[in-house]
Amino acid sequence: MEGMVAKPSGTGRPGASTPSDGVGTSTPEDTAPSRAASAPAGGADGGSAEPAEALAALVAKLRAELTGVRTAMRNRAVIEQAKGVLVERLGVSPDQGFDQLVRLSQRTNIKLIEVAAAIVGTTSPDPDAPDVVNLIDDELRQHVARSRTRTAAPSGVPAPAAEKPRRRASRSPEVEALQSQHQLLSARIAAARGYDEIAEVLGTAPTAWPAPTSIMITLLDPDGAQRGVGAFGIPGEVRSRWSRIPPDPALPLVVAVQDVETIWLVGGEEVTRRFPVMDQLPFNGDTVLASPLISGERVLGAIIMSWAEGLPDGDELRRYVAALLEPVARQVDALIGDEIASAWFHVEGEESAQAAPAQVWLPTVVDVLHNPAALLSPVTVDGQLVDFRVEYANVMARQVLATARVDPDEATLLAAYPTLGSATLLPEFARMLQDGQPRRLEGLRADPRADGVPTTQSISMHAVRLWDRVFAVWRIATEADLLYDQLLQAERIAGVGSFCWELRDPEPRCSPELIRLFHGGRDAARVPVDELTASVHADDLLAVQDAVRRTVVEGKHLLAEVRGAGRVNGRRLRLTAEPLFDDTGNVTAVRGTVQDVTEERAIEARLRRAEEALAAQRHRVADERRAAQALQKALLPTDPELGHMEGVEICGHCRSPERVGTVDGDWFDATSLPDGGTILVLGDVDDRGLSSMTTAARLRYAVRAYAALDMTPGDILSAVNGMLCAMEVEHTACLVVARYSPTTRELRWAAAGQVAPIRYTATGQGTVLSGPLGLPLGEVTEMRYSDTTVTLEPGDRVLLYTGGQARVDRRRGGGLDLVRRAGEHIDLSNFDAVVTHLVTSLNIPDDEDVCAMLVHVP
């Protein structure tokens, strides 16, 4: 194939190309196509081959020809560059430059391509070389000098002496080899037509250093990940596994791109120390190179190369290996340009070399979105991200910005949403630019007072990194969205699911709550009709089918309650549905609800049981109240009995709270003693009902019995207290016992948990009798009570009374003072007026019992 380019067209020199095809110019790559073309299509015996074998041979032949053509095209580029060097340096024609190349190849027995690479390699940068190394021999230099002299000198003017050949600059063979290989590989890379071909050139070309064992070329995706596009020396399954490399800082490729620096890792220990995961990757070796591929200011991707054997020491080798990355980046950029460069558009007013990182398809795609969408570019101040500028916004986004009174052409993120943007969006977008992970932000709220929006907005936003920008799509919940969410919550709270069954469709359309009702927490899209049928108890199925038939056929409303079966076994469901009619009156659809009323029915059952228990309790309370009232009437002395006391007039009253429907354990008693005296008792048991009245009856007869034994009031209280503590442990009682002697007009009294009596003189002046007040009966077993004696004057009155509220008011002193001054307001001879004044003064509630006795000495 090199022989084909040995003589360019139009040179006019016959036979010049023949030497170039000689011994020094042929290569295995050059002869491969010809060998493939000359191979017989048949088998080894020359007979006709099988169709599959013939097809395989043809494919191999075409593949070999393609490889040869690609190799020749790469070599052709280097040869043409060498011709250009000679033409520029020596001022000769292209034909003369090519002839010299051929002659050097024949004389040195070196392939033409390698001679050309050596000449072109001298143009590679070498800071130590004072001039370009000249490989042209003296014969050509003298020939060119004579030719110039004959052409330029006028007749009669002697020709100048021939220029002395310049001495070749001193340069080490290693540096010359590196420069030559650099230029040769750069040309082959520039001729590559794919990423895999670039990797193959780097991995298979003969070089002065060991060949790399594995190579991978990646492109940087908009989200920060890297996509493997070219590889060499990597098995197919491994390459598939690493076709997409996440932005993990534990990988050298990622660090090289993020830090924009070339990383050399030498020695297995250093490799695993800096990147422990390298032993899991196909790039683990003694030496690893990871470098970004940069074109201008854009990072296109990265390349990683590994050598199983260590590279020779020396900065020159590393410098020239790293220099190969520039042509690799240029060719990768060119390949990208072949794929998507036509899709890039330029921002108006910018230089054509600076393409905005958006593509022409972006406006087309964004503009058809139903939701607001915008491309946001970061705004930095002193290296700090402070805002995002709206680089492009679709029609919906521009309307949102205009509603927020922000110019869409000059809008920024913080101008549109000051509070929401600074508190949530700006930090999230900044982190997304670093880690490349998309963001799904739900439940965002924009406040009219802080963000300038007309009304409170509920926003959900999805954002991705697009190169070094952010592409965001957000959705503002409408009134319909909010009502839909509210409806779903209402269905969940009420346990109601809805459905709509178009009769022409095989399955009904169900709400999420109805699906949850039948499927629980499992994922399901619908509830089939047969499953609805199987969810009805067998005993209720006929009734439900009849109701559905009347709804579908006759157009009647459906209302039924059934027991569940299958998935809803043990539940009770209420079905409600209504038909939908067309213009002709035929039923076309049925819509309705299914409500889980299991809890409701359970509550109703509990309520019925409670009502039944309450009714029984009411009967028991009524019976007890009647019995307590009867017992209270039996305990209280009647007026005729009170009126026959010797030397004293007694009035008594006992009020039970009628409104609560119970009888309290209050009672009073007055009875004559054998010595002509009178025993007065007024008590209050702490409980209500029949039980309290039974205890009151025991106390009444115990006090009478102890009084008949001529015991003092204090001794009577002590004895009754012992009895109550021993026999009635569940009750306590307040009691005042008084003994009146008509001959001496002495009143001897003792109180247990009760208020002191009040004495009124004939003139109506009242005083509280002084004396000890003991604890209520039943509190302490060994309790001793003391007596107090007072002598009454004719016309005096003594008021005994009970009531829990009275004791509280006594401590305050206000109500008790009113009772003490009752003679100033009422006629003390009117006992009903005295009781009314007592209840009013002590503020005794209507639902609290009260008992009072008024003793008058005539």
Tab-separated table of C-alpha atoms in Angstrom, residues 216-560:
chain	number	residue	atom	x	y	z
A	216	MET	CA	-9.859	2.876	28.127
A	217	ILE	CA	-11.188	6.149	26.744
A	218	THR	CA	-14.227	7.726	28.391
A	219	LEU	CA	-16.500	10.659	27.667
A	220	LEU	CA	-17.906	12.882	30.396
A	221	ASP	CA	-21.686	12.667	30.642
A	222	PRO	CA	-23.792	15.650	31.722
A	223	ASP	CA	-24.475	14.095	35.136
A	224	GLY	CA	-20.767	13.769	35.990
A	225	ALA	CA	-20.476	10.075	35.219
A	226	GLN	CA	-18.084	8.798	32.539
A	227	ARG	CA	-19.091	6.609	29.635
A	228	GLY	CA	-16.576	4.125	28.255
A	229	VAL	CA	-16.398	4.575	24.458
A	230	GLY	CA	-13.068	3.020	23.475
A	231	ALA	CA	-10.904	0.271	24.917
A	232	PHE	CA	-7.914	-1.934	24.187
A	233	GLY	CA	-6.808	-5.067	25.993
A	234	ILE	CA	-10.026	-5.296	28.036
A	235	PRO	CA	-12.333	-8.335	27.740
A	236	GLY	CA	-15.825	-7.692	26.453
A	237	GLU	CA	-17.652	-8.666	29.645
A	238	VAL	CA	-15.366	-6.462	31.744
A	239	ARG	CA	-15.829	-3.598	29.317
A	240	SER	CA	-19.605	-3.965	29.532
A	241	ARG	CA	-19.465	-3.886	33.321
A	242	TRP	CA	-17.455	-0.664	33.241
A	243	SER	CA	-19.313	0.945	30.343
A	244	ARG	CA	-20.574	3.618	32.754
A	245	ILE	CA	-18.320	4.815	35.564
A	246	PRO	CA	-20.085	6.704	38.383
A	247	PRO	CA	-18.510	9.893	39.809
A	248	ASP	CA	-16.826	7.950	42.624
A	249	PRO	CA	-13.738	9.732	44.049
A	250	ALA	CA	-12.215	6.309	44.752
A	251	LEU	CA	-11.457	5.923	41.016
A	252	PRO	CA	-8.425	7.633	39.443
A	253	LEU	CA	-10.398	8.483	36.299
A	254	VAL	CA	-12.876	10.476	38.358
A	255	VAL	CA	-10.162	12.272	40.352
A	256	ALA	CA	-8.287	13.143	37.168
A	257	VAL	CA	-11.405	14.734	35.660
A	258	GLN	CA	-12.549	16.506	38.829
A	259	ASP	CA	-9.085	17.912	39.627
A	260	VAL	CA	-8.144	18.356	35.930
A	261	GLU	CA	-4.706	16.853	36.409
A	262	THR	CA	-2.688	13.933	35.111
A	263	ILE	CA	-2.110	11.173	37.656
A	264	TRP	CA	0.885	8.792	37.473
A	265	LEU	CA	0.774	5.775	39.754
A	266	VAL	CA	4.017	3.800	39.905
A	267	GLY	CA	4.298	0.540	41.817
A	268	GLY	CA	1.474	-1.733	42.912
A	269	GLU	CA	1.671	-0.548	46.514
A	270	GLU	CA	1.179	3.114	45.576
A	271	VAL	CA	-1.719	2.210	43.293
A	272	THR	CA	-3.608	0.301	45.986
A	273	ARG	CA	-2.670	2.835	48.657
A	274	ARG	CA	-4.181	5.816	46.846
A	275	PHE	CA	-7.027	3.889	45.224
A	276	PRO	CA	-7.847	0.691	47.137
A	277	VAL	CA	-10.501	-0.339	44.611
A	278	MET	CA	-7.953	-0.555	41.777
A	279	ASP	CA	-7.395	-4.247	42.420
A	280	GLN	CA	-11.008	-4.781	41.302
A	281	LEU	CA	-10.540	-2.894	38.016
A	282	PRO	CA	-9.027	-4.056	34.726
A	283	PHE	CA	-6.426	-1.238	34.920
A	284	ASN	CA	-4.330	-2.611	37.752
A	285	GLY	CA	-0.630	-2.772	36.881
A	286	ASP	CA	2.818	-1.676	37.903
A	287	THR	CA	2.314	1.745	36.269
A	288	VAL	CA	-1.012	3.508	35.708
A	289	LEU	CA	-1.685	6.777	33.902
A	290	ALA	CA	-5.040	8.576	34.331
A	291	SER	CA	-5.520	11.913	32.623
A	292	PRO	CA	-8.360	14.167	31.513
A	293	LEU	CA	-8.894	14.800	27.811
A	294	ILE	CA	-9.122	18.559	27.401
A	295	SER	CA	-10.044	20.538	24.317
A	296	GLY	CA	-9.699	24.256	24.866
A	297	GLU	CA	-11.366	24.787	28.235
A	298	ARG	CA	-13.734	21.838	28.008
A	299	VAL	CA	-13.072	18.492	29.655
A	300	LEU	CA	-14.228	15.922	27.132
A	301	GLY	CA	-13.527	12.831	29.188
A	302	ALA	CA	-10.529	10.866	30.348
A	303	ILE	CA	-8.073	8.163	29.371
A	304	ILE	CA	-6.503	5.523	31.560
A	305	MET	CA	-3.539	3.368	30.533
A	306	SER	CA	-1.823	0.648	32.550
A	307	TRP	CA	1.442	-1.181	32.030
A	308	ALA	CA	2.050	-4.583	33.570
A	309	GLU	CA	5.759	-3.827	33.359
A	310	GLY	CA	7.122	-0.627	34.778
A	311	LEU	CA	8.184	2.114	32.375
A	312	PRO	CA	11.835	3.111	32.262
A	313	ASP	CA	12.718	5.938	34.588
A	314	GLY	CA	13.049	9.392	33.129
A	315	ASP	CA	11.062	12.567	32.742
A	316	GLU	CA	11.569	12.576	28.947
A	317	LEU	CA	9.575	9.380	28.521
A	318	ARG	CA	6.741	10.601	30.739
A	319	ARG	CA	6.692	13.941	28.968
A	320	TYR	CA	6.354	12.380	25.549
A	321	VAL	CA	3.786	9.831	26.732
A	322	ALA	CA	1.714	12.666	28.234
A	323	ALA	CA	2.214	14.671	25.016
A	324	LEU	CA	0.302	11.959	23.144
A	325	LEU	CA	-2.797	12.944	25.082
A	326	GLU	CA	-3.068	16.201	23.122
A	327	PRO	CA	-3.643	14.522	19.723
A	328	VAL	CA	-5.902	12.007	21.459
A	329	ALA	CA	-8.017	14.866	22.867
A	330	ARG	CA	-8.077	16.603	19.474
A	331	GLN	CA	-9.232	13.469	17.706
A	332	VAL	CA	-11.803	12.678	20.405
A	333	ASP	CA	-13.121	16.217	20.040
A	334	ALA	CA	-13.272	15.701	16.290
A	335	LEU	CA	-15.187	12.438	16.703
A	336	ILE	CA	-17.586	14.135	19.072
A	337	GLY	CA	-17.956	16.884	16.532
A	338	ASP	CA	-18.849	14.341	13.857
A	339	GLU	CA	-21.617	13.035	16.128
A	340	ILE	CA	-23.106	16.092	17.843
A	341	ALA	CA	-21.156	19.191	16.799
A	342	SER	CA	-23.819	20.033	14.288
A	343	ALA	CA	-26.297	20.059	17.157
A	344	TRP	CA	-24.437	22.700	19.170
A	345	PHE	CA	-25.604	26.234	18.825
A	346	HIS	CA	-23.666	29.379	19.646
A	347	VAL	CA	-24.807	32.151	21.908
A	348	GLU	CA	-25.328	35.365	20.014
A	349	GLY	CA	-22.528	37.842	20.561
A	350	GLU	CA	-19.960	35.251	21.736
A	351	GLU	CA	-16.934	33.985	19.876
A	352	SER	CA	-17.652	31.095	17.547
A	353	ALA	CA	-15.128	28.951	19.395
A	354	GLN	CA	-17.135	29.203	22.614
A	355	ALA	CA	-20.213	27.041	22.293
A	356	ALA	CA	-22.907	27.299	24.926
A	357	PRO	CA	-23.363	23.926	26.674
A	358	ALA	CA	-26.842	23.477	25.323
A	359	GLN	CA	-27.894	21.845	22.112
A	360	VAL	CA	-30.366	22.819	19.501
A	361	TRP	CA	-32.531	19.912	20.509
A	362	LEU	CA	-32.817	21.304	24.027
A	363	PRO	CA	-35.187	24.180	23.162
A	364	THR	CA	-37.214	21.835	20.985
A	365	VAL	CA	-37.633	19.320	23.781
A	366	VAL	CA	-38.097	21.887	26.547
A	367	ASP	CA	-40.701	23.882	24.662
A	368	VAL	CA	-43.049	20.910	24.318
A	369	LEU	CA	-43.045	20.216	28.063
A	370	HIS	CA	-46.296	20.999	29.824
A	371	ASN	CA	-44.446	22.029	32.990
A	372	PRO	CA	-42.059	24.941	33.525
A	373	ALA	CA	-38.485	24.017	32.606
A	374	ALA	CA	-35.279	26.028	32.536
A	375	LEU	CA	-31.556	25.641	31.957
A	376	LEU	CA	-29.642	27.343	34.779
A	377	SER	CA	-26.017	28.405	34.553
A	378	PRO	CA	-24.024	29.033	37.761
A	379	VAL	CA	-23.072	32.558	38.786
A	380	THR	CA	-19.883	32.758	40.825
A	381	VAL	CA	-18.209	35.616	42.686
A	382	ASP	CA	-14.606	35.113	43.784
A	383	GLY	CA	-14.952	31.423	43.120
A	384	GLN	CA	-18.100	31.098	45.262
A	385	LEU	CA	-21.433	30.004	43.818
A	386	VAL	CA	-23.922	32.770	44.619
A	387	ASP	CA	-26.807	32.276	42.192
A	388	PHE	CA	-28.001	30.640	38.976
A	389	ARG	CA	-28.866	32.561	35.836
A	390	VAL	CA	-31.781	31.406	33.698
A	391	GLU	CA	-29.995	30.637	30.443
A	392	TYR	CA	-33.045	29.237	28.683
A	393	ALA	CA	-36.675	28.890	29.788
A	394	ASN	CA	-39.662	27.462	27.986
A	395	VAL	CA	-42.961	29.279	27.598
A	396	MET	CA	-44.424	27.884	30.828
A	397	ALA	CA	-41.359	28.923	32.834
A	398	ARG	CA	-41.398	32.400	31.326
A	399	GLN	CA	-45.046	32.766	32.374
A	400	VAL	CA	-44.159	31.730	35.930
A	401	LEU	CA	-41.302	34.234	36.019
A	402	ALA	CA	-43.514	36.977	34.632
A	403	THR	CA	-46.151	36.204	37.269
A	404	ALA	CA	-43.475	36.637	39.932
A	405	ARG	CA	-42.700	40.051	38.382
A	406	VAL	CA	-39.264	38.908	37.156
A	407	ASP	CA	-37.929	39.691	33.682
A	408	PRO	CA	-37.530	36.265	32.002
A	409	ASP	CA	-34.535	37.500	29.987
A	410	GLU	CA	-32.698	38.703	33.103
A	411	ALA	CA	-34.054	36.206	35.609
A	412	THR	CA	-32.019	34.400	38.234
A	413	LEU	CA	-32.937	31.688	40.689
A	414	LEU	CA	-32.887	33.986	43.722
A	415	ALA	CA	-34.797	36.702	41.891
A	416	ALA	CA	-37.610	34.252	41.136
A	417	TYR	CA	-37.659	32.538	44.556
A	418	PRO	CA	-35.666	34.585	47.105
A	419	THR	CA	-36.401	32.550	50.245
A	420	LEU	CA	-37.051	29.137	48.729
A	421	GLY	CA	-34.055	29.526	46.434
A	422	SER	CA	-31.554	30.578	49.110
A	423	ALA	CA	-32.767	28.086	51.731
A	424	THR	CA	-33.270	24.973	49.610
A	425	LEU	CA	-32.710	25.204	45.863
A	426	LEU	CA	-29.304	26.903	45.766
A	427	PRO	CA	-27.639	24.471	48.243
A	428	GLU	CA	-29.197	21.433	46.556
A	429	PHE	CA	-28.126	22.534	43.078
A	430	ALA	CA	-24.609	23.300	44.323
A	431	ARG	CA	-24.285	19.788	45.750
A	432	MET	CA	-25.694	18.322	42.561
A	433	LEU	CA	-22.981	20.028	40.504
A	434	GLN	CA	-20.430	18.274	42.719
A	435	ASP	CA	-21.820	14.749	42.994
A	436	GLY	CA	-23.808	14.620	39.740
A	437	GLN	CA	-26.780	12.907	41.389
A	438	PRO	CA	-30.235	14.047	40.198
A	439	ARG	CA	-32.473	15.757	42.729
A	440	ARG	CA	-36.183	15.127	43.328
A	441	LEU	CA	-37.494	17.828	45.639
A	442	GLU	CA	-41.073	17.317	46.751
A	443	GLY	CA	-43.310	19.375	49.006
A	444	LEU	CA	-41.601	22.724	48.419
A	445	ARG	CA	-43.656	25.781	49.380
A	446	ALA	CA	-43.320	29.299	48.030
A	447	ASP	CA	-44.775	31.981	50.302
A	448	PRO	CA	-46.236	35.163	48.797
A	449	ARG	CA	-44.709	37.257	51.583
A	450	ALA	CA	-41.181	35.888	51.092
A	451	ASP	CA	-40.981	34.750	47.465
A	452	GLY	CA	-43.167	37.287	45.693
A	453	VAL	CA	-45.558	34.725	44.208
A	454	PRO	CA	-49.216	35.790	43.937
A	455	THR	CA	-50.476	32.908	46.105
A	456	THR	CA	-49.001	30.137	48.193
A	457	GLN	CA	-47.573	27.525	45.850
A	458	SER	CA	-46.841	23.860	46.437
A	459	ILE	CA	-43.928	22.923	44.161
A	460	SER	CA	-42.267	19.660	43.183
A	461	MET	CA	-38.976	20.011	41.298
A	462	HIS	CA	-36.769	17.541	39.434
A	463	ALA	CA	-33.265	18.641	38.439
A	464	VAL	CA	-30.274	17.030	36.698
A	465	ARG	CA	-26.771	18.191	35.943
A	466	LEU	CA	-26.248	19.033	32.273
A	467	TRP	CA	-22.536	19.555	31.727
A	468	ASP	CA	-21.678	22.384	34.125
A	469	ARG	CA	-25.276	23.604	34.310
A	470	VAL	CA	-28.521	22.579	35.937
A	471	PHE	CA	-31.615	21.582	34.024
A	472	ALA	CA	-34.706	21.886	36.225
A	473	VAL	CA	-38.327	20.978	35.614
A	474	TRP	CA	-40.849	21.943	38.259
A	475	ARG	CA	-44.547	21.559	38.737
A	476	ILE	CA	-46.820	23.946	40.592
A	477	ALA	CA	-49.764	22.154	42.120
A	478	THR	CA	-53.066	23.498	40.782
A	479	GLU	CA	-56.339	23.725	42.651
A	480	ALA	CA	-57.377	20.469	41.001
A	481	ASP	CA	-54.190	18.778	42.248
A	482	LEU	CA	-54.804	19.970	45.787
A	483	LEU	CA	-58.430	18.864	45.673
A	484	TYR	CA	-57.367	15.473	44.307
A	485	ASP	CA	-54.892	15.009	47.142
A	486	GLN	CA	-57.557	16.151	49.582
A	487	LEU	CA	-60.011	13.643	48.085
A	488	LEU	CA	-57.494	10.825	48.442
A	489	GLN	CA	-56.897	11.747	52.076
A	490	ALA	CA	-60.647	11.942	52.705
A	491	GLU	CA	-61.122	8.470	51.195
A	492	ARG	CA	-58.319	7.119	53.384
A	493	ILE	CA	-59.756	8.688	56.555
A	494	ALA	CA	-63.308	7.539	55.837
A	495	GLY	CA	-62.265	4.100	54.567
A	496	VAL	CA	-64.106	4.699	51.303
A	497	GLY	CA	-62.967	3.663	47.834
A	498	SER	CA	-64.600	4.788	44.605
A	499	PHE	CA	-64.968	3.170	41.201
A	500	CYS	CA	-66.354	3.867	37.753
A	501	TRP	CA	-67.256	0.977	35.468
A	502	GLU	CA	-67.764	1.785	31.816
A	503	LEU	CA	-69.877	-1.152	30.639
A	504	ARG	CA	-67.942	-1.357	27.380
A	505	ASP	CA	-64.720	-1.912	29.370
A	506	PRO	CA	-63.980	-5.296	30.901
A	507	GLU	CA	-62.681	-3.885	34.193
A	508	PRO	CA	-63.739	-0.959	36.417
A	509	ARG	CA	-61.488	2.017	37.099
A	510	CYS	CA	-60.722	2.072	40.824
A	511	SER	CA	-59.383	4.722	43.183
A	512	PRO	CA	-56.173	4.018	45.150
A	513	GLU	CA	-58.113	3.581	48.379
A	514	LEU	CA	-60.352	0.939	46.826
A	515	ILE	CA	-57.296	-0.959	45.590
A	516	ARG	CA	-55.752	-0.710	49.047
A	517	LEU	CA	-58.998	-1.934	50.581
A	518	PHE	CA	-58.897	-5.130	48.524
A	519	HIS	CA	-55.144	-5.644	48.215
A	520	GLY	CA	-53.774	-4.193	51.439
A	521	GLY	CA	-50.209	-2.948	51.036
A	522	ARG	CA	-49.503	-4.935	47.838
A	523	ASP	CA	-48.932	-3.156	44.555
A	524	ALA	CA	-51.880	-3.501	42.221
A	525	ALA	CA	-53.299	-1.451	39.383
A	526	ARG	CA	-56.951	-2.463	39.514
A	527	VAL	CA	-59.551	-4.718	41.115
A	528	PRO	CA	-60.981	-7.113	38.501
A	529	VAL	CA	-64.711	-7.821	38.391
A	530	ASP	CA	-64.253	-11.488	39.239
A	531	GLU	CA	-62.260	-10.483	42.314
A	532	LEU	CA	-65.067	-8.166	43.379
A	533	THR	CA	-67.493	-11.059	43.014
A	534	ALA	CA	-65.217	-13.394	44.970
A	535	SER	CA	-65.033	-10.809	47.761
A	536	VAL	CA	-68.737	-11.199	48.632
A	537	HIS	CA	-69.828	-13.795	51.164
A	538	ALA	CA	-71.662	-16.707	49.571
A	539	ASP	CA	-74.801	-16.053	51.646
A	540	ASP	CA	-74.983	-12.448	50.363
A	541	LEU	CA	-73.955	-13.088	46.740
A	542	LEU	CA	-77.441	-13.651	45.306
A	543	ALA	CA	-78.786	-10.462	46.863
A	544	VAL	CA	-75.844	-8.453	45.516
A	545	GLN	CA	-76.201	-9.922	42.032
A	546	ASP	CA	-79.876	-9.054	42.014
A	547	ALA	CA	-79.110	-5.471	43.119
A	548	VAL	CA	-76.443	-5.110	40.402
A	549	ARG	CA	-78.860	-6.445	37.781
A	550	ARG	CA	-81.487	-3.865	38.772
A	551	THR	CA	-78.855	-1.131	38.532
A	552	VAL	CA	-77.415	-2.147	35.148
A	553	VAL	CA	-80.647	-3.250	33.475
A	554	GLU	CA	-83.335	-1.164	35.156
A	555	GLY	CA	-81.225	1.870	36.044
A	556	LYS	CA	-81.988	1.781	39.770
A	557	HIS	CA	-79.667	3.009	42.493
A	558	LEU	CA	-77.765	0.358	44.417
A	559	LEU	CA	-77.391	0.289	48.175
A	560	ALA	CA	-76.328	-2.913	49.863
